[in-house]
Amino acid sequence: GRSLLDFLPPEAHSPIGRALMEGRPISSDVVATESDTPLRVILPDRSERWLQYSLTSYTMPDGARRILSRVTDVTERADRDERLRKSEEMLRRAERIAGLATWEMDLQNEALSCSAALLQMFGLEPSDAPLTREILRPQIHPDDRDVTMEQLIRLPDRGSPIDYTFR
């Protein structure tokens, strides 16, 4: 048997890893904090994996404290998440360089999701509330509002993209 410590990278910042390395007891607060947090491990062949631990602490009838752990290999998900993060960063960089912004509308509830660049163009602050046509409308020049909103409403029925300029 090998110790979990054999697999933790030297720079591991896991509170459980630090407690194990220092020989300190592991509190239930640390267990709760660490549960479901992916942790990078280095296997004996020096390959890297991301493991997600689901941890629960409990007390035995004799008073001994125990930790029960379920470990799931989430390396593929972590790799996908990293590729998505890089792709999103490249899109943000390209938008900034080209002076562009992107948005998408959910036709069911008319909620808009947009890039930070669009919010910046309209002088809006990022918010957890969905961007709606009602919020967007005042950002468009009064002379362009009706035509722009009409273009937006008719777009799904067109079946083809449009190029449209408004102030």
Coordinates of C-alpha atoms in Angstrom, one line a residue:
G1 CA 0.0 0.0 0.0
R2 CA 1.0 3.5 -0.8
S3 CA 0.0 6.6 1.0
L4 CA -2.2 9.3 -0.6
L5 CA 0.7 11.6 0.0
D6 CA 2.8 9.7 -2.6
F7 CA 0.4 10.9 -5.3
L8 CA 0.0 14.6 -4.3
P9 CA 2.2 17.1 -6.3
P10 CA 4.6 19.1 -4.1
E11 CA 2.7 22.3 -4.7
A12 CA -0.7 20.7 -3.6
H13 CA -2.6 23.3 -1.6
S14 CA -5.2 20.8 -0.4
P15 CA -5.9 21.4 3.3
I16 CA -6.3 17.7 3.8
G17 CA -3.0 17.1 2.0
R18 CA -1.3 19.7 4.2
A19 CA -2.7 18.2 7.4
L20 CA -1.6 14.7 6.3
M21 CA 1.9 16.0 5.4
E22 CA 2.2 17.8 8.8
G23 CA 0.7 14.9 10.7
R24 CA -2.2 17.0 12.0
P25 CA -5.7 15.7 12.7
I26 CA -8.2 16.5 9.9
S27 CA -11.3 18.4 11.1
S28 CA -14.8 17.9 9.8
D29 CA -14.7 21.5 8.5
V30 CA -11.7 20.6 6.3
V31 CA -13.5 17.5 5.1
A32 CA -16.6 19.5 4.2
T33 CA -14.4 22.2 2.4
E34 CA -12.5 19.6 0.4
S35 CA -15.4 17.4 -0.6
D36 CA -16.1 17.4 -4.3
T37 CA -13.0 19.5 -5.0
P38 CA -10.9 18.1 -7.9
L39 CA -7.3 17.5 -6.9
R40 CA -4.4 17.0 -9.3
V41 CA -2.4 13.8 -8.6
I42 CA 0.8 12.5 -10.1
L43 CA 0.8 8.7 -10.8
P44 CA 3.9 6.5 -10.4
D45 CA 4.5 6.8 -14.2
R46 CA 4.6 10.6 -13.8
S47 CA 1.3 11.1 -15.6
E48 CA -1.2 13.5 -14.3
R49 CA -4.8 12.8 -13.3
W50 CA -7.6 14.9 -11.8
L51 CA -9.5 13.1 -9.0
Q52 CA -12.6 14.3 -7.3
Y53 CA -13.1 13.1 -3.7
S54 CA -16.5 13.0 -2.0
L55 CA -15.6 12.9 1.7
T56 CA -17.6 12.3 4.8
S57 CA -16.4 12.3 8.3
Y58 CA -18.0 10.2 11.1
T59 CA -17.3 9.0 14.6
M60 CA -17.1 5.3 15.5
P61 CA -18.9 3.9 18.6
D62 CA -15.5 3.9 20.4
G63 CA -15.1 7.6 19.6
A64 CA -12.5 7.2 16.9
R65 CA -12.9 9.7 14.0
R66 CA -12.9 8.4 10.4
I67 CA -13.2 9.7 6.9
L68 CA -15.0 7.8 4.2
S69 CA -14.0 8.8 0.7
R70 CA -15.4 8.0 -2.8
V71 CA -12.9 8.9 -5.5
T72 CA -13.8 9.6 -9.2
D73 CA -11.4 10.2 -12.0
V74 CA -12.5 13.5 -13.6
T75 CA -9.5 14.0 -15.8
E76 CA -11.5 14.0 -19.1
R77 CA -14.0 16.6 -17.6
A78 CA -11.1 18.7 -16.3
D79 CA -9.4 18.6 -19.7
R80 CA -12.7 19.6 -21.4
D81 CA -13.1 22.4 -18.9
E82 CA -9.6 23.6 -19.6
R83 CA -10.1 23.5 -23.4
L84 CA -13.4 25.5 -22.9
R85 CA -11.6 28.1 -20.7
K86 CA -8.9 28.5 -23.3
S87 CA -11.4 28.8 -26.1
E88 CA -13.4 31.4 -24.2
E89 CA -10.2 33.4 -23.5
M90 CA -9.3 33.3 -27.2
L91 CA -12.8 34.6 -28.1
R92 CA -12.5 37.4 -25.6
R93 CA -9.0 38.3 -27.0
A94 CA -10.3 38.2 -30.6
E95 CA -13.3 40.4 -29.7
R96 CA -11.0 42.9 -28.0
I97 CA -8.6 43.0 -30.9
A98 CA -11.4 43.3 -33.6
G99 CA -13.6 45.6 -31.5
L100 CA -16.4 43.1 -31.7
A101 CA -19.0 41.7 -29.3
T102 CA -21.2 38.6 -29.4
W103 CA -24.6 37.8 -28.0
E104 CA -27.2 35.0 -28.2
M105 CA -30.9 35.0 -27.4
D106 CA -32.9 32.2 -25.9
L107 CA -36.1 32.4 -28.0
Q108 CA -38.2 30.7 -25.3
N109 CA -37.8 33.3 -22.7
E110 CA -36.0 36.1 -24.7
A111 CA -33.1 36.1 -22.3
L112 CA -29.9 37.3 -23.9
S113 CA -26.5 36.1 -23.0
C114 CA -23.6 38.2 -24.2
S115 CA -19.9 38.8 -24.1
A116 CA -18.4 41.2 -21.6
A117 CA -17.4 43.3 -24.7
L118 CA -21.1 43.9 -25.5
L119 CA -21.8 45.1 -22.0
Q120 CA -18.8 47.4 -22.2
M121 CA -20.0 48.8 -25.6
F122 CA -23.4 49.6 -24.1
G123 CA -21.9 51.0 -20.8
L124 CA -23.6 48.2 -18.8
E125 CA -22.1 46.5 -15.7
P126 CA -22.0 42.7 -15.6
S127 CA -24.9 41.3 -13.6
D128 CA -26.4 38.0 -12.6
A129 CA -29.7 39.1 -14.0
P130 CA -30.4 38.1 -17.6
L131 CA -30.0 40.7 -20.2
T132 CA -33.4 41.3 -21.9
R133 CA -34.7 43.3 -24.9
E134 CA -36.1 45.8 -22.4
I135 CA -32.6 46.5 -20.9
L136 CA -31.0 46.5 -24.4
R137 CA -33.6 48.8 -26.0
P138 CA -32.6 52.1 -24.3
Q139 CA -29.0 51.5 -25.4
I140 CA -30.0 51.8 -29.0
H141 CA -30.3 55.3 -30.6
P142 CA -34.0 56.4 -30.5
D143 CA -34.1 56.7 -34.3
D144 CA -32.9 53.1 -34.7
R145 CA -34.9 51.4 -31.9
D146 CA -38.0 50.3 -33.8
V147 CA -36.2 49.0 -36.8
T148 CA -33.6 47.2 -34.7
M149 CA -36.2 45.6 -32.5
E150 CA -38.2 44.6 -35.7
Q151 CA -35.0 43.0 -37.2
L152 CA -34.5 41.1 -33.9
I153 CA -38.0 39.8 -33.8
R154 CA -38.0 38.7 -37.4
L155 CA -34.6 37.1 -37.4
P156 CA -35.7 33.5 -36.4
D157 CA -38.2 33.4 -39.3
R158 CA -35.6 34.5 -41.9
G159 CA -33.6 31.4 -41.8
S160 CA -30.5 33.3 -42.8
P161 CA -28.1 35.7 -41.0
I162 CA -28.4 39.5 -41.4
D163 CA -25.8 42.2 -41.3
Y164 CA -27.3 45.2 -39.6
T165 CA -25.8 48.5 -38.3
F166 CA -27.4 50.7 -35.7
R167 CA -26.3 53.5 -33.5

